[in-house]
Amino acid sequence: MNDGRQISGQSASVDEREAKRNGASPGRPIPAKDTEARPPHPKLGPKVFQSILGEAPEEIPETPACFGDLNLDQIIAAVTAGREEYESRPFFHASLHTVDAVHYRHEVFRDLESETVFECVAEFTRKMRQMREQITKSGKLYYKYQKERLLLDAVSTYCEAVACVARDLGTADLRSRGFVAFREFLAGYIDSASFTSLRDEAKALYDGLSTVKYCMNIKGTRIRVRKPESEIDYSAEVERTFEKFKRGAVKSYLVEFRDSLDMNHIEAAVLYLVAKLYPNVFIALSDFCARNAAYLDPKVSAFDREVQFYVGYLQYIERFKQAGLSFCYPRLSITDKAIRSVDGFDLALAGKLIAENTSIVCNDFHLQNPECIFVVTGPNQGGKTTFARTFGQLHFLASVGCPVPGREASLFLFDKLFTHFEKEEDIHTQHGKLEEDLIRIHDSLGRATPNSIVIMNEIFTSTTLHDALFLGKKVVGSIAALDALCVCVTFVDELASLNEKTVSLVSTVGTANSTERTYKIVRKPADGRAYAMAIARRHRLAYDDLKERLRT
Amino acid sequence: MKPLLMHRDRDFDLQGALPWNEQDLTQDLELGTLFETMAHGDAFLKDMARRGILASATDPSSIVYRQDVLKDCLDKPAVVHAIYEIAVDAIEGERKNHWGLVMGYPDSVLRRSVDVMGLFIVSLKKLRAFGESHAGNFSSAGFRTFFAMLASELGDDYFAEVQEHLKELKFWNGVLVSAELGAGNKGVNYVLRKPLDIDRGWIRRIFARKVPSYSYQLASRDENGARALSELRDRGLNLAANALAQSNDHILSFFRQLRAELAFYLGCLNLNKRLSELDEPVCFPEPVAQTEHRHIVAGLYDICLALTKGQRVVGNDLDANGKDMVVITGANQGGKSTFLRGVGLAQLMMQCGMFAPAQSLRASVCDSVITHYRREEDATMKSGKLDEELTRMSDIVDHATCGSMVLFNESFAATNEREGSQIATQIVNALTEAGIKVFFVTHLYEFAHDLHNTERPDVKFLRAERQADGTRTFRLNEGEPLQTSYGEDLYHRIFETPSTGHELRQ
């Protein structure tokens, strides 16, 4: 009875948090402003470096409601996998609201597409990660001189990280306002007295520590420690004496010692005695650590965290590029709904298909004035839900400033994005279901504005065709009246030709064999067959299904 | 240090792979009999005999080097046995000093190594003493070098130096270890140091020189501390313990090598003793360079047949100087196979430096001795018999070099005579043209006859003798192939007088 249709996400269709965060009400006027894409102008960038993500980047810890329906949760999980420590998800949750803010990020992405810049940033973040590990270790260690040595290591790693990134970015061809400002900030920082003295002192301390050499006399239960004199290496002498017997390779009797970083109390006691032999070195170390507990510059550490937004995304999309798929920087507008996408695809699905070595079907879409609603009909498993997700993913990813799937794209910078997907198994709980659907849709429509996007997938399946047609017309009609962007996946063909604002898209089947899927979604009138077929398939009563089932 | 009793310049290889055709050779030439006699019940001697004989030396001077050592051994067997015993004792002593649980702790490794080294030093001293009293009686380059090496390497002052170390390594004054600071300010590069002035003692010297020092005393019931302290000490001892333990292994390996090389000669002594009991003659053969194409032998007998029967067997002469191929035909049960085996055995024995089972032998060395014998059955059932033979032939072609010697015994008879002859002809022509020496026992008349007709000067034909009344003398004479191998005689003998037939089959 279940044909495994790809409808998912029964989550709330209303993004309440988004609304709250923006302090926006449905009727809030949008400032009229030229929002056409323009080339970056580094010179016009902010004089003072704020953040690589743009001025005062917003963070939203909660996952937006639409993420489940659009599989954006999977995508962002993959993007941030392995870099959980940076907590960059909140940046991916926060849509931008000006085209300029999006451009700011596009510029940074473009700079990072240069291998030199990317590698330089990657090296910087590697070192910063190493530094954090050293700090963590320092915290875990018990003995003072060990803690201090690890703190010194961390400071030194930090200085190296900063110096390297400053040097490498200094010669890089940077175009983005973000990177140019960061470079200027770095140039000033590494010349500052606080940084240079930090670096020089750390170096001097290492030099001092490297001069520490000592001799232990272990006799019975007593250890004596003193500075070494010119005692010869006795192992070498023993080896020399027996050199003449040497005959080819023999096995090693060297014992491997467990070498963890922490010390036992005997080693610590020896270190304490060694510190007494070299008082100046160790006093300087302690003094340095006491003075430099807060060595980390907040802007440097913020950059380290925030740049992960870009690095993670670029690394994530690299595997798709390797598979021959395209990404592009979309043109964005907050007024023009003549959107367009060429060769877009569902990132989450593509990730799976690449892993299975299956080919991925890309789809195009476009709207022209006065169109604003895609009504997608056609056979099941023909790519309708995927199309709806693709549409949503493209817009959401574009809204956080990321390059999007496809060879080219012009997209709409929405204020709110509502999704209304339904889970198939809920078909059986008819009681109250329809009512619940209606309440939710009503709520969404109440908060939607002409600048919102609504994505509906197979709504009103839990009623008769007659009811579904009636309700569908009402809902689509009110969205049309609102002039909001909408994708509506439905089996009700009549919705496809509701008025001049609706565009009919149909999932197609192969010309030779009607059960073969092409996963292509094309503009054409709904042909009426899809519905019956869809129902039949849902019950697995189509010819090929029956053949299959009757075989056993 | 190397004994150098098998090779002038290197160790006799105790581990290396034996020739690829070891199994075939052992089976076809009945080498097992030879090994058993040399072993005289000692598995180790057997193994060394096997390695010695199968790993041929290929240049005449190396062979003569061993012959000389063997002559010394034949001359003074008691001394050789005594040296062998010293090596065996040293090896046994080491083995009895059990490792037990000491691995994993440098301190225990070191203590065990000091004990074992003490033991080895005693054996090395004995060895040197032996050399001092007997060296003059030995004339071979091998033994003279060996004794000279003992005298020069193991002088009194050297033994004194070793004793000093063994004493020092007991660390009566404590262990002195230097270190530096590594990651996390932990000690690294632990190096064992020799105190500057042992006699005066370290602590007193510090007071004298006013070197600042600080000390830590382990609390009396601090067991974790005691473990940590001994680990610290162990870190210092690690390299030295390893150095000494490895030196022990080197010395042990020297004794093992000495024992192994002498074992080969002891095997030769055992064999010689047995042959003299049988009153069979032996000679030291004269190996000559490959290029000279020599092969002349008088009174060559199949040593394995003699050992198996426990009596003298008929010898044969052969003059194959300048010959690339010897084709042997003639009477069934006429001694062809025995002769062929005798040729192979004598060649192997000559090339490992042994005496040869003949009154005299002068022959060119060969790169390798290879056998291609007709096999009874194809055990694997993978292929037909001819196919199996040809597979082995193909292996031989993969391995043979231009100086090899290939012994064929009734090969390629698993088909009809015409085809077998064709195959045989093409193979031997190719082999001999490639510089491979061939001995071929065959009943393939067409093959032998056609070859005879070519009148090749480099081919010699031998025929097993049959007297007019049908009796065999087991002698081979020069003679062209005949169309019959007198199998009819054999048939009659066996079917008319079964007991005689049985005897003959042996």
PDB file of C-alpha atoms in Angstrom, chain B residues 251-393:
ATOM      1  CA  ILE B 251      78.620 -13.434  19.525  1.00  0.00           C
ATOM      2  CA  LEU B 252      75.967 -16.105  19.706  1.00  0.00           C
ATOM      3  CA  SER B 253      75.585 -15.845  15.978  1.00  0.00           C
ATOM      4  CA  PHE B 254      79.370 -16.223  15.620  1.00  0.00           C
ATOM      5  CA  PHE B 255      79.293 -19.448  17.615  1.00  0.00           C
ATOM      6  CA  ARG B 256      76.328 -20.696  15.648  1.00  0.00           C
ATOM      7  CA  GLN B 257      78.111 -19.906  12.431  1.00  0.00           C
ATOM      8  CA  LEU B 258      81.243 -21.671  13.611  1.00  0.00           C
ATOM      9  CA  ARG B 259      79.233 -24.681  14.660  1.00  0.00           C
ATOM     10  CA  ALA B 260      77.376 -24.781  11.352  1.00  0.00           C
ATOM     11  CA  GLU B 261      80.468 -24.529   9.207  1.00  0.00           C
ATOM     12  CA  LEU B 262      82.272 -27.206  11.211  1.00  0.00           C
ATOM     13  CA  ALA B 263      79.148 -29.357  11.075  1.00  0.00           C
ATOM     14  CA  PHE B 264      79.519 -29.626   7.339  1.00  0.00           C
ATOM     15  CA  TYR B 265      83.062 -30.932   7.691  1.00  0.00           C
ATOM     16  CA  LEU B 266      82.067 -33.285  10.492  1.00  0.00           C
ATOM     17  CA  GLY B 267      79.481 -34.674   8.090  1.00  0.00           C
ATOM     18  CA  CYS B 268      82.225 -35.242   5.551  1.00  0.00           C
ATOM     19  CA  LEU B 269      84.265 -37.069   8.204  1.00  0.00           C
ATOM     20  CA  ASN B 270      81.286 -39.332   8.936  1.00  0.00           C
ATOM     21  CA  LEU B 271      80.842 -40.099   5.262  1.00  0.00           C
ATOM     22  CA  ASN B 272      84.496 -40.782   4.775  1.00  0.00           C
ATOM     23  CA  LYS B 273      84.483 -43.183   7.678  1.00  0.00           C
ATOM     24  CA  ARG B 274      81.569 -45.126   6.195  1.00  0.00           C
ATOM     25  CA  LEU B 275      83.109 -45.292   2.732  1.00  0.00           C
ATOM     26  CA  SER B 276      86.371 -46.602   4.053  1.00  0.00           C
ATOM     27  CA  GLU B 277      84.412 -49.285   5.865  1.00  0.00           C
ATOM     28  CA  LEU B 278      82.944 -50.242   2.490  1.00  0.00           C
ATOM     29  CA  ASP B 279      86.382 -50.052   0.974  1.00  0.00           C
ATOM     30  CA  GLU B 280      85.125 -47.595  -1.614  1.00  0.00           C
ATOM     31  CA  PRO B 281      87.740 -45.229  -2.953  1.00  0.00           C
ATOM     32  CA  VAL B 282      87.456 -41.467  -2.733  1.00  0.00           C
ATOM     33  CA  CYS B 283      89.535 -38.757  -4.311  1.00  0.00           C
ATOM     34  CA  PHE B 284      89.815 -35.005  -4.113  1.00  0.00           C
ATOM     35  CA  PRO B 285      88.620 -33.961  -7.537  1.00  0.00           C
ATOM     36  CA  GLU B 286      90.270 -31.329  -9.618  1.00  0.00           C
ATOM     37  CA  PRO B 287      87.761 -28.628 -10.447  1.00  0.00           C
ATOM     38  CA  VAL B 288      88.510 -26.549 -13.520  1.00  0.00           C
ATOM     39  CA  ALA B 289      86.901 -23.554 -15.115  1.00  0.00           C
ATOM     40  CA  GLN B 290      83.704 -23.942 -17.034  1.00  0.00           C
ATOM     41  CA  THR B 291      85.296 -22.693 -20.195  1.00  0.00           C
ATOM     42  CA  GLU B 292      87.679 -25.665 -20.345  1.00  0.00           C
ATOM     43  CA  HIS B 293      84.932 -28.223 -20.956  1.00  0.00           C
ATOM     44  CA  ARG B 294      86.651 -30.913 -18.934  1.00  0.00           C
ATOM     45  CA  HIS B 295      84.995 -34.031 -17.733  1.00  0.00           C
ATOM     46  CA  ILE B 296      87.183 -37.027 -17.189  1.00  0.00           C
ATOM     47  CA  VAL B 297      86.572 -39.543 -14.475  1.00  0.00           C
ATOM     48  CA  ALA B 298      87.906 -42.946 -13.514  1.00  0.00           C
ATOM     49  CA  GLY B 299      86.101 -45.467 -11.347  1.00  0.00           C
ATOM     50  CA  LEU B 300      83.054 -43.309 -10.870  1.00  0.00           C
ATOM     51  CA  TYR B 301      80.463 -45.115  -8.771  1.00  0.00           C
ATOM     52  CA  ASP B 302      77.041 -44.282  -7.492  1.00  0.00           C
ATOM     53  CA  ILE B 303      77.816 -43.443  -3.890  1.00  0.00           C
ATOM     54  CA  CYS B 304      74.194 -43.693  -2.844  1.00  0.00           C
ATOM     55  CA  LEU B 305      73.858 -47.147  -4.317  1.00  0.00           C
ATOM     56  CA  ALA B 306      76.986 -48.211  -2.424  1.00  0.00           C
ATOM     57  CA  LEU B 307      75.664 -46.730   0.820  1.00  0.00           C
ATOM     58  CA  THR B 308      72.260 -48.326   0.347  1.00  0.00           C
ATOM     59  CA  LYS B 309      73.610 -51.747  -0.537  1.00  0.00           C
ATOM     60  CA  GLY B 310      76.375 -51.461   2.017  1.00  0.00           C
ATOM     61  CA  GLN B 311      78.938 -52.847  -0.417  1.00  0.00           C
ATOM     62  CA  ARG B 312      81.200 -51.842  -3.215  1.00  0.00           C
ATOM     63  CA  VAL B 313      79.513 -51.182  -6.511  1.00  0.00           C
ATOM     64  CA  VAL B 314      80.786 -51.217 -10.094  1.00  0.00           C
ATOM     65  CA  GLY B 315      82.602 -48.108 -11.188  1.00  0.00           C
ATOM     66  CA  ASN B 316      82.751 -46.594 -14.626  1.00  0.00           C
ATOM     67  CA  ASP B 317      85.171 -44.443 -16.534  1.00  0.00           C
ATOM     68  CA  LEU B 318      84.169 -41.572 -18.720  1.00  0.00           C
ATOM     69  CA  ASP B 319      86.128 -39.275 -20.932  1.00  0.00           C
ATOM     70  CA  ALA B 320      83.855 -36.488 -21.978  1.00  0.00           C
ATOM     71  CA  ASN B 321      86.441 -33.737 -22.376  1.00  0.00           C
ATOM     72  CA  GLY B 322      85.197 -31.174 -24.820  1.00  0.00           C
ATOM     73  CA  LYS B 323      81.744 -32.736 -24.951  1.00  0.00           C
ATOM     74  CA  ASP B 324      78.537 -30.760 -24.569  1.00  0.00           C
ATOM     75  CA  MET B 325      76.313 -33.782 -24.436  1.00  0.00           C
ATOM     76  CA  VAL B 326      76.506 -37.411 -23.404  1.00  0.00           C
ATOM     77  CA  VAL B 327      73.741 -39.694 -24.643  1.00  0.00           C
ATOM     78  CA  ILE B 328      73.387 -42.993 -22.827  1.00  0.00           C
ATOM     79  CA  THR B 329      71.457 -45.854 -24.373  1.00  0.00           C
ATOM     80  CA  GLY B 330      71.486 -49.562 -24.060  1.00  0.00           C
ATOM     81  CA  ALA B 331      70.261 -52.478 -22.080  1.00  0.00           C
ATOM     82  CA  ASN B 332      67.483 -52.185 -19.591  1.00  0.00           C
ATOM     83  CA  GLN B 333      68.734 -52.580 -16.030  1.00  0.00           C
ATOM     84  CA  GLY B 334      72.188 -52.131 -17.482  1.00  0.00           C
ATOM     85  CA  GLY B 335      73.346 -49.400 -15.124  1.00  0.00           C
ATOM     86  CA  LYS B 336      72.349 -46.339 -17.114  1.00  0.00           C
ATOM     87  CA  SER B 337      70.408 -44.648 -14.346  1.00  0.00           C
ATOM     88  CA  THR B 338      73.051 -45.547 -11.800  1.00  0.00           C
ATOM     89  CA  PHE B 339      75.681 -43.991 -13.974  1.00  0.00           C
ATOM     90  CA  LEU B 340      73.664 -40.866 -14.532  1.00  0.00           C
ATOM     91  CA  ARG B 341      73.081 -40.504 -10.796  1.00  0.00           C
ATOM     92  CA  GLY B 342      76.773 -41.070 -10.175  1.00  0.00           C
ATOM     93  CA  VAL B 343      77.624 -38.237 -12.562  1.00  0.00           C
ATOM     94  CA  GLY B 344      75.248 -35.863 -10.801  1.00  0.00           C
ATOM     95  CA  LEU B 345      76.374 -36.809  -7.300  1.00  0.00           C
ATOM     96  CA  ALA B 346      80.044 -36.521  -8.149  1.00  0.00           C
ATOM     97  CA  GLN B 347      79.449 -33.103  -9.637  1.00  0.00           C
ATOM     98  CA  LEU B 348      77.559 -31.879  -6.581  1.00  0.00           C
ATOM     99  CA  MET B 349      80.120 -33.314  -4.177  1.00  0.00           C
ATOM    100  CA  MET B 350      82.969 -31.770  -6.093  1.00  0.00           C
ATOM    101  CA  GLN B 351      81.333 -28.418  -6.139  1.00  0.00           C
ATOM    102  CA  CYS B 352      80.659 -28.267  -2.415  1.00  0.00           C
ATOM    103  CA  GLY B 353      84.304 -28.992  -1.688  1.00  0.00           C
ATOM    104  CA  MET B 354      83.964 -32.643  -0.762  1.00  0.00           C
ATOM    105  CA  PHE B 355      85.871 -35.640  -1.942  1.00  0.00           C
ATOM    106  CA  ALA B 356      84.328 -37.440  -4.909  1.00  0.00           C
ATOM    107  CA  PRO B 357      83.177 -41.057  -5.273  1.00  0.00           C
ATOM    108  CA  ALA B 358      85.742 -42.032  -7.863  1.00  0.00           C
ATOM    109  CA  GLN B 359      89.365 -42.935  -8.274  1.00  0.00           C
ATOM    110  CA  SER B 360      89.975 -39.636  -9.976  1.00  0.00           C
ATOM    111  CA  LEU B 361      87.879 -36.806 -11.292  1.00  0.00           C
ATOM    112  CA  ARG B 362      88.755 -33.726 -13.202  1.00  0.00           C
ATOM    113  CA  ALA B 363      85.813 -31.685 -14.338  1.00  0.00           C
ATOM    114  CA  SER B 364      84.647 -28.216 -15.213  1.00  0.00           C
ATOM    115  CA  VAL B 365      82.406 -26.623 -12.650  1.00  0.00           C
ATOM    116  CA  CYS B 366      78.826 -25.886 -13.615  1.00  0.00           C
ATOM    117  CA  ASP B 367      76.412 -23.197 -12.489  1.00  0.00           C
ATOM    118  CA  SER B 368      73.849 -25.666 -11.290  1.00  0.00           C
ATOM    119  CA  VAL B 369      72.929 -29.309 -11.535  1.00  0.00           C
ATOM    120  CA  ILE B 370      69.385 -29.852 -12.769  1.00  0.00           C
ATOM    121  CA  THR B 371      67.525 -33.109 -13.205  1.00  0.00           C
ATOM    122  CA  HIS B 372      64.654 -34.011 -15.464  1.00  0.00           C
ATOM    123  CA  TYR B 373      63.545 -37.514 -14.625  1.00  0.00           C
ATOM    124  CA  ARG B 374      60.586 -39.385 -15.832  1.00  0.00           C
ATOM    125  CA  ARG B 375      58.059 -39.427 -12.999  1.00  0.00           C
ATOM    126  CA  GLU B 376      55.863 -42.363 -12.147  1.00  0.00           C
ATOM    127  CA  GLU B 377      52.514 -40.691 -11.844  1.00  0.00           C
ATOM    128  CA  ASP B 378      51.025 -37.328 -12.029  1.00  0.00           C
ATOM    129  CA  ALA B 379      49.871 -36.991  -8.449  1.00  0.00           C
ATOM    130  CA  THR B 380      47.944 -33.801  -8.962  1.00  0.00           C
ATOM    131  CA  MET B 381      45.762 -35.238 -11.766  1.00  0.00           C
ATOM    132  CA  LYS B 382      45.735 -31.816 -13.283  1.00  0.00           C
ATOM    133  CA  SER B 383      47.357 -32.730 -16.506  1.00  0.00           C
ATOM    134  CA  GLY B 384      48.520 -35.587 -18.594  1.00  0.00           C
ATOM    135  CA  LYS B 385      51.896 -37.091 -18.077  1.00  0.00           C
ATOM    136  CA  LEU B 386      53.602 -35.505 -21.036  1.00  0.00           C
ATOM    137  CA  ASP B 387      52.073 -32.239 -20.098  1.00  0.00           C
ATOM    138  CA  GLU B 388      53.478 -32.615 -16.614  1.00  0.00           C
ATOM    139  CA  GLU B 389      56.903 -33.416 -17.962  1.00  0.00           C
ATOM    140  CA  LEU B 390      56.833 -30.424 -20.215  1.00  0.00           C
ATOM    141  CA  THR B 391      55.724 -28.196 -17.378  1.00  0.00           C
ATOM    142  CA  ARG B 392      58.807 -29.236 -15.448  1.00  0.00           C
ATOM    143  CA  MET B 393      60.873 -28.741 -18.544  1.00  0.00           C
TER     144      MET B 393
END
